[in-house]
Short mmCIF file of C-alpha atoms and ligand atoms in Angstrom, two decimals:
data_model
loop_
_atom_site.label_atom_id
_atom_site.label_comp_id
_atom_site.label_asym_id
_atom_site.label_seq_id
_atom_site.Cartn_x
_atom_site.Cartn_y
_atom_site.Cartn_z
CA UNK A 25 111.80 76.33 113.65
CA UNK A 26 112.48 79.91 114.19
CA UNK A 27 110.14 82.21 116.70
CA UNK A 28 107.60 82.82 114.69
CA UNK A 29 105.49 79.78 115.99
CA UNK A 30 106.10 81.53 119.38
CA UNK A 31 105.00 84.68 117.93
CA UNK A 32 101.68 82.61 116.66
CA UNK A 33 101.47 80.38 120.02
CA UNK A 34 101.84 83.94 122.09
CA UNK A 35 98.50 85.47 119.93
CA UNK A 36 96.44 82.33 120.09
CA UNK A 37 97.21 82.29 123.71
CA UNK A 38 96.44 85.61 124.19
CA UNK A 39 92.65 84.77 122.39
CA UNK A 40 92.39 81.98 124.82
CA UNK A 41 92.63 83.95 127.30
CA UNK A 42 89.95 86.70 126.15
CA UNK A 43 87.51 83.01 125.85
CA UNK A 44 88.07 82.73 129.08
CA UNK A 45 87.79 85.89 130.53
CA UNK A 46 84.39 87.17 128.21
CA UNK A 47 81.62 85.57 130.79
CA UNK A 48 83.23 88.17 133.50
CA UNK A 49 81.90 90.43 131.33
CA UNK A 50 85.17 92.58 131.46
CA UNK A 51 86.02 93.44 127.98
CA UNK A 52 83.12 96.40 126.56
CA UNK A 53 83.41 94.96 122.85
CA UNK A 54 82.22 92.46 121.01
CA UNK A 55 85.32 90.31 119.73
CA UNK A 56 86.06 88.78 116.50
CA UNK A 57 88.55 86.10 117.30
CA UNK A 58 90.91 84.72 114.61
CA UNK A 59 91.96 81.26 116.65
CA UNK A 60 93.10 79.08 113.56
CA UNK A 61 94.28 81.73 111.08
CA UNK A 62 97.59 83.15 113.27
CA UNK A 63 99.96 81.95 110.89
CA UNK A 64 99.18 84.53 108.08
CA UNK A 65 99.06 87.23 110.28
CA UNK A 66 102.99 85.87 111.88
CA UNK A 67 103.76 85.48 108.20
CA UNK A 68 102.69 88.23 106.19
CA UNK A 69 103.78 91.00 109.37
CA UNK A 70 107.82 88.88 109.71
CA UNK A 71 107.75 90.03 106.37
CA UNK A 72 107.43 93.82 106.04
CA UNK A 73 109.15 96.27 108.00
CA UNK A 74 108.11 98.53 111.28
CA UNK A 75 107.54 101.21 108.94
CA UNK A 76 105.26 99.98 106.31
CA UNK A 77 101.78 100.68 107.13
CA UNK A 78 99.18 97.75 107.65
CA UNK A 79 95.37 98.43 107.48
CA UNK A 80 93.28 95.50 108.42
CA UNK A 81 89.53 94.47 109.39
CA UNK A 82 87.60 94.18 112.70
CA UNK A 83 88.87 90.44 112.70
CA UNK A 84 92.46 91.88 113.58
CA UNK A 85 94.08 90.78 117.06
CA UNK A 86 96.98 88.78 115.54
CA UNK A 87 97.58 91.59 112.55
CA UNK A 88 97.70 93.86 115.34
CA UNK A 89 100.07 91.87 117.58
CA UNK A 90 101.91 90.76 115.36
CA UNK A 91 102.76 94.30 113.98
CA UNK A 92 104.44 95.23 117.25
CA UNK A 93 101.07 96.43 118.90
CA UNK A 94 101.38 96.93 122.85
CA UNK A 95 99.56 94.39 124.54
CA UNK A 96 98.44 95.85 127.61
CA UNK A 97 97.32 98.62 125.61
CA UNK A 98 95.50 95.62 123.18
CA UNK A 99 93.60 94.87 126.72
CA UNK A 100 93.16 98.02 127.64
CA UNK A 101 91.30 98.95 124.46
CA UNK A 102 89.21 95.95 124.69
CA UNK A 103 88.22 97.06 128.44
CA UNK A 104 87.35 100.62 127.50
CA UNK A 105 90.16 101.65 129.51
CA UNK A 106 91.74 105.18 129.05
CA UNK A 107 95.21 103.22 128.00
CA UNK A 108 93.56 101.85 125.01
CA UNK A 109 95.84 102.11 122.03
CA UNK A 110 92.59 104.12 120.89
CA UNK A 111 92.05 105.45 124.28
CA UNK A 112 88.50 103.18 124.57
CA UNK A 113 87.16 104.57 122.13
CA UNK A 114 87.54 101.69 119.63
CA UNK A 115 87.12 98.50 120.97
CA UNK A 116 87.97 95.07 119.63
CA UNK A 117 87.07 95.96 115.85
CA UNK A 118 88.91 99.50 115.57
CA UNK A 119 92.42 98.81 116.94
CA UNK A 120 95.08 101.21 115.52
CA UNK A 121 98.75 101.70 116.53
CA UNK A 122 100.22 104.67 114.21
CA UNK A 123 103.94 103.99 116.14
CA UNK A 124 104.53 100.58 115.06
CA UNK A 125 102.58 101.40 111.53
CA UNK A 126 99.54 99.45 112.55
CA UNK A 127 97.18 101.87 111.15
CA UNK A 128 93.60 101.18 111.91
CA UNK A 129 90.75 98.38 111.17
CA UNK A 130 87.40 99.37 110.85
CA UNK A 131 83.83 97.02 111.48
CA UNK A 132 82.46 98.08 107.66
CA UNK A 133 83.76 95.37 105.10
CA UNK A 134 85.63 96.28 102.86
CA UNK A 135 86.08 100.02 103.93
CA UNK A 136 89.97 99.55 104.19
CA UNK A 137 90.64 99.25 101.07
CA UNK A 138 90.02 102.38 99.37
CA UNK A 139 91.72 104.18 102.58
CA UNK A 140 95.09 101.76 102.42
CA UNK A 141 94.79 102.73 98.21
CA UNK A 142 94.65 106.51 99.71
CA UNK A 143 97.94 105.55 101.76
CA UNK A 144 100.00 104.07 99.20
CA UNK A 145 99.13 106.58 96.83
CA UNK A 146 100.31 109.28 99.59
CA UNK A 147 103.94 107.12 99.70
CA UNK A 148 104.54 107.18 96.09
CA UNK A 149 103.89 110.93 96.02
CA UNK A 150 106.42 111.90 98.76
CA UNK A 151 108.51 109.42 97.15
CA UNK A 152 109.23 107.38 100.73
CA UNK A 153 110.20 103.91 100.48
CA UNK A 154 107.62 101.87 102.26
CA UNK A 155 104.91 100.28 101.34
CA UNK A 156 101.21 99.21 102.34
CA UNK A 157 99.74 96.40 103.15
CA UNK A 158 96.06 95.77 102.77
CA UNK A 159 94.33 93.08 104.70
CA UNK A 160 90.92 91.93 103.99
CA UNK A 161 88.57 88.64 104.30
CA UNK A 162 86.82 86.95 100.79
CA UNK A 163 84.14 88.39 101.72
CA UNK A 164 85.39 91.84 101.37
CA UNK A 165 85.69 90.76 97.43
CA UNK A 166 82.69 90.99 96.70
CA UNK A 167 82.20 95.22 97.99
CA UNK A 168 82.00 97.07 94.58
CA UNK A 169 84.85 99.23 96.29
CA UNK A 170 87.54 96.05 96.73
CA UNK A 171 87.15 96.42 92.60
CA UNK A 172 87.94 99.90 92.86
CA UNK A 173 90.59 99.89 94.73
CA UNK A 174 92.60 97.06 93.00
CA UNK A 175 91.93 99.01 89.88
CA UNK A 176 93.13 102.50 90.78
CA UNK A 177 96.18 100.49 92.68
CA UNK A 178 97.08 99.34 89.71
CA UNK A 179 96.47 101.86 87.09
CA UNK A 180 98.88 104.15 89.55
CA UNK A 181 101.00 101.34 90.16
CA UNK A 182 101.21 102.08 93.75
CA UNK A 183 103.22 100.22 96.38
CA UNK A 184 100.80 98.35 98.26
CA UNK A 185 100.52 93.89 99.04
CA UNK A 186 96.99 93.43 99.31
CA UNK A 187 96.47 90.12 101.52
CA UNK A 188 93.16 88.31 101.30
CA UNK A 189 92.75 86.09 104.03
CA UNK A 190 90.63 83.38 103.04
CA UNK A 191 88.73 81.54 105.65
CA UNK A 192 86.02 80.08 103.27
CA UNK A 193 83.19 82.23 104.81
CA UNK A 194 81.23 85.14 105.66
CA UNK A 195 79.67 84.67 108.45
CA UNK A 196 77.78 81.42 107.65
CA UNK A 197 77.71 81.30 104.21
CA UNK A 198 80.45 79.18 102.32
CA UNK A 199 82.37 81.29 99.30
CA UNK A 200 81.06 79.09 96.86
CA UNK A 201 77.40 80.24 97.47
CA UNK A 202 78.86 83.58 97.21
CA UNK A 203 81.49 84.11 94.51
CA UNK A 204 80.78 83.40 90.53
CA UNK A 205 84.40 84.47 89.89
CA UNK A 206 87.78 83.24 89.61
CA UNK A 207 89.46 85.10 92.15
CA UNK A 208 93.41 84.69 90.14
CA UNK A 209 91.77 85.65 86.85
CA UNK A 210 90.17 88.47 88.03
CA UNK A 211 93.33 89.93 89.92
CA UNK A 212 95.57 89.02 87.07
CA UNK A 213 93.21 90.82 84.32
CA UNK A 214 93.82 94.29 86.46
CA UNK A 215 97.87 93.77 85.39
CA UNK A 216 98.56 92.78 89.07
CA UNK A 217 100.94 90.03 90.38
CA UNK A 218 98.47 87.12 92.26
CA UNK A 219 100.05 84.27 94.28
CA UNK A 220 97.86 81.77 95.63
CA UNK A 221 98.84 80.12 98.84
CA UNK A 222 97.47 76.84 100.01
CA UNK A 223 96.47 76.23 103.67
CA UNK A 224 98.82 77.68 105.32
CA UNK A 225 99.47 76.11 109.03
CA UNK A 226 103.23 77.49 109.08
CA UNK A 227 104.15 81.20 109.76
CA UNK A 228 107.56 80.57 108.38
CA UNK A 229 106.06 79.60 104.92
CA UNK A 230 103.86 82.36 104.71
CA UNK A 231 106.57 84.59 105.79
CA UNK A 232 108.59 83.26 102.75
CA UNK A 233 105.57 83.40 99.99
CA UNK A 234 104.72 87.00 101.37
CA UNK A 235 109.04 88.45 101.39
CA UNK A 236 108.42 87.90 97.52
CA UNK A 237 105.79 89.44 96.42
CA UNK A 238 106.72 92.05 98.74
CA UNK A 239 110.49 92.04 97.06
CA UNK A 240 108.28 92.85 93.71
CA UNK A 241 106.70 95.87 95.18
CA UNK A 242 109.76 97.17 96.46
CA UNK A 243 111.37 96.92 93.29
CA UNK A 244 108.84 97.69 90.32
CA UNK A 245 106.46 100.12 92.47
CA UNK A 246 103.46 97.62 91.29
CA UNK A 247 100.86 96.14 93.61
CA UNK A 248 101.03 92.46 94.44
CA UNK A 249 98.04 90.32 95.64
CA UNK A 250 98.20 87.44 97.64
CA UNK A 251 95.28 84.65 98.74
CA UNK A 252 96.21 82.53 101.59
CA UNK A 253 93.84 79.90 102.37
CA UNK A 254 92.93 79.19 106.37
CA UNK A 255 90.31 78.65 108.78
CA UNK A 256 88.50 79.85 111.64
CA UNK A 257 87.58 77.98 114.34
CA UNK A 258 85.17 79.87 116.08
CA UNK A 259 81.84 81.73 115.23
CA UNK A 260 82.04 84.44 113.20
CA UNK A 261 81.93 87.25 116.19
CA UNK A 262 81.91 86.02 119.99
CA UNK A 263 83.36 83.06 122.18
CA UNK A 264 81.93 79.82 120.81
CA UNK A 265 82.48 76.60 118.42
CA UNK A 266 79.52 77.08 116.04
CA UNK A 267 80.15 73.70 114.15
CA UNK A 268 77.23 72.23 115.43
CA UNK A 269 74.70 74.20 114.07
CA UNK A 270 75.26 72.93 110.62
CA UNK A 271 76.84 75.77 108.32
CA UNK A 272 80.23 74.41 108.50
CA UNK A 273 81.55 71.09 108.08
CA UNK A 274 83.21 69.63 111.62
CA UNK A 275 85.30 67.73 109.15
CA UNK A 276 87.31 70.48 108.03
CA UNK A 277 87.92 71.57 111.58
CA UNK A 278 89.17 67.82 112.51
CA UNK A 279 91.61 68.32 109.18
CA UNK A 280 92.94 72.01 109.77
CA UNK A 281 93.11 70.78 113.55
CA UNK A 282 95.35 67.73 112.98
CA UNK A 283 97.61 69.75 110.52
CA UNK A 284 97.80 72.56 113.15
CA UNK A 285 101.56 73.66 113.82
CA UNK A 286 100.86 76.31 116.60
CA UNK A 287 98.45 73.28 118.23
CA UNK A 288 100.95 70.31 117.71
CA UNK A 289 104.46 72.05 118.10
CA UNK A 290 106.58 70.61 120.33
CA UNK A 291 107.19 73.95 122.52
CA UNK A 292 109.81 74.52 125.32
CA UNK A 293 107.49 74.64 128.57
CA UNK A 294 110.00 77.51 130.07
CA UNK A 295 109.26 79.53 127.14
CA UNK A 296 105.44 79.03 127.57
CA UNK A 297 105.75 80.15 131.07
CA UNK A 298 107.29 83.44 130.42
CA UNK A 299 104.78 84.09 127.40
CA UNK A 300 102.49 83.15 129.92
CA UNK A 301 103.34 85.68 132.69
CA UNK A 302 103.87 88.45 130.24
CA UNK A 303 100.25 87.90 129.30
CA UNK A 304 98.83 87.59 132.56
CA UNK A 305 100.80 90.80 133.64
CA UNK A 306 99.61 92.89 130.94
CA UNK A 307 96.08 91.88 131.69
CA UNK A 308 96.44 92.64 135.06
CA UNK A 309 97.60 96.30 134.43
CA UNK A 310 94.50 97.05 132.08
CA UNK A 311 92.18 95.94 134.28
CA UNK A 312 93.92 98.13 136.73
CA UNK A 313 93.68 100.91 134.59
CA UNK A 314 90.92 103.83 134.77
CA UNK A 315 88.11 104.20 132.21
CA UNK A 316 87.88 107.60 130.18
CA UNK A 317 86.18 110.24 132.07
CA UNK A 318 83.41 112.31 130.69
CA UNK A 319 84.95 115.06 129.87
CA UNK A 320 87.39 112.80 127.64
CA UNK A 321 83.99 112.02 125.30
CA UNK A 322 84.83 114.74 122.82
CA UNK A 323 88.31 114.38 122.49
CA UNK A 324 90.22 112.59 119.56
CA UNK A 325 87.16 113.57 117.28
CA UNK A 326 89.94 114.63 114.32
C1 TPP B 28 79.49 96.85 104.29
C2 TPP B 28 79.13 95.74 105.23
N1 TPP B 28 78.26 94.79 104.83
C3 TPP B 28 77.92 93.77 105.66
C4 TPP B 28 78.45 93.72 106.93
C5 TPP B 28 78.10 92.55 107.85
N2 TPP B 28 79.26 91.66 107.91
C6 TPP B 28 80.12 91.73 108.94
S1 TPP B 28 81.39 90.67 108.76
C7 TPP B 28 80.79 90.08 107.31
C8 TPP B 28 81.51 88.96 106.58
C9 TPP B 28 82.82 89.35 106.00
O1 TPP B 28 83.54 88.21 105.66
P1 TPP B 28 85.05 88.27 105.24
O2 TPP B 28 85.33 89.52 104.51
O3 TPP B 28 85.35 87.00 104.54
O4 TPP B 28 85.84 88.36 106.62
P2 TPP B 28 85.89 87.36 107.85
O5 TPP B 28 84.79 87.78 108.80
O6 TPP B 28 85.73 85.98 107.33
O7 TPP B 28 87.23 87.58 108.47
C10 TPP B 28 79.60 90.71 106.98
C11 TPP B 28 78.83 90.42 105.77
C12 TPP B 28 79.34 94.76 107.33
N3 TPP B 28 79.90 94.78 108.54
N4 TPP B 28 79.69 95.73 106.46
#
């Protein structure tokens, strides 16, 4: 097992930390935790390089982290602290890191996509070599402009991966309430590459589905689409198990649980500790770190 389930073990331990932290009512955003779906973001971010450009959603700490983001900065941001990778201004659900190609998330669903389109299409122009990748829940599907998007993607045959991360739900309601269509026959029928990939509990297999579509890209200049299955643990938006009130089935938390590789690996404790202290330590420094001032409430308006 290479470190990626380190990578994935370091971000769900980093959200574990926010859970326990939130009731000290130190962190000015609402958060959007992603504890049970780390091994996509591991996956799909071991495969691309520093320089391709990753847009994402307000559910976005481990696409963030894993793309290289700074973590004290990660803190800082989630503080309202002046060192925010978006100096404060953003909060949980608009994280951006331009220098490690992390390029911004945004709270409106769906409103990535047509922006990441914009970005590949801006590649291909200036004829540089990377590529995109577009992250976005099932939810996000069903936005008239996620049909847009794919389309003009593909009509320009632009080098982007778009990555649906499918967690079953929006908010509380189940994708089957929600979706008449067949997701593969719909993505296939706009001349785009689709690979579906089951639950996916390991980062190194995601990693491996993800390095070929993303070999096709590189290649042909052609989008690729991929739908990897997970699940989240937690509410929709905030700190809490939300099984109990009925919308999801505690059954498929017990299955995705027992098959859970960042859970059940067998880790080396010495390793733990230093991901531990590097955590702790960057947390430390945030919350040491001054707020914006008011004369810093115009600035970065452009
Ligand atoms: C345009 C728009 N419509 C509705 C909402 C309210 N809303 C916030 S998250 C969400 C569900 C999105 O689900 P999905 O795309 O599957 O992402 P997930 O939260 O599961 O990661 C909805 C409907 C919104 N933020 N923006």
């Amino acid at each position: 097992m290479s470190d990626l389930i380190y990578e994935a073990k370091r971000i769900r331990m980093i959200e574990e930390l926010i859970i326990e932290r939130y009731p000290l009512d130190v962190f000015q955003s609402p958060v959007h935790l992603s504890i049970g779906q780390e091994a996509v973001a591991v996956g799909v971010c071991s495969a691309v390089n520093s320089e391709d450009l990753l847009y994402a959603t307000y559910r976005s700490h481990a696409f963030y982290l894993a793309k290289g983001g700074n973590l004290r900065s990660f803190f800082a941001e989630l503080m309202g602290k002046v060192t925010g990778c978006c100096h404060g201004k953003g909060g949980s659900m608009h994280l951006a890191s331009k220098a490690v190609g992390f390029m911004g998330t945004s709270a409106i669903v769906g409103s990535t996509l047509p922006v990441s389109v914009g970005a590949a299409f801006a590649l291909k122009k200036l004829n540089l070599q990377s590529i995109v990748i577009s992250v976005f829940g099932d939810g996000a599907t069903e936005q008239g402009v996620f049909h847009e998007s794919v389309n003009f993607a593909s009509l320009n045959k632009l080098p982007i991966l778009f990555v649906m991360e499918n967690n079953q739900f929006a908010v509380n309601t189940a994708l089957e309430a929600r979706q008449s269509y067949d997701m593969e026959k719909l993505i296939r029928s706009y001349g785009i590459r689709y690979k579906h990939l089951g639950e996916s509990f390991n980062p190194e297999e995601v990693k491996n589905a993800v390095e070929n579509v993303v070999r096709e890209i590189r290649d042909n200049s052609n989008p690729g689409f991929i739908e990897i299955d997970t699940y989240r643990y937690l509410e929709h938006v905030g700190i809490l198990d939300d099984h109990k009130y009925g919308h999801r089935d505690v059954n498929r938390l017990e299955v995705w649980e027992k098959n859970d590789l960042v859970r059940n690996f067998e880790y080396d404790k010495s390793r733990l500790i230093e991901i531990e202290n590097e955590i702790i330590e960057a947390y430390n420094l945030a919350m040491s770190d001054p707020s914006p001032e008011e004369s810093d409430l115009y600035s970065d308006l452009k």
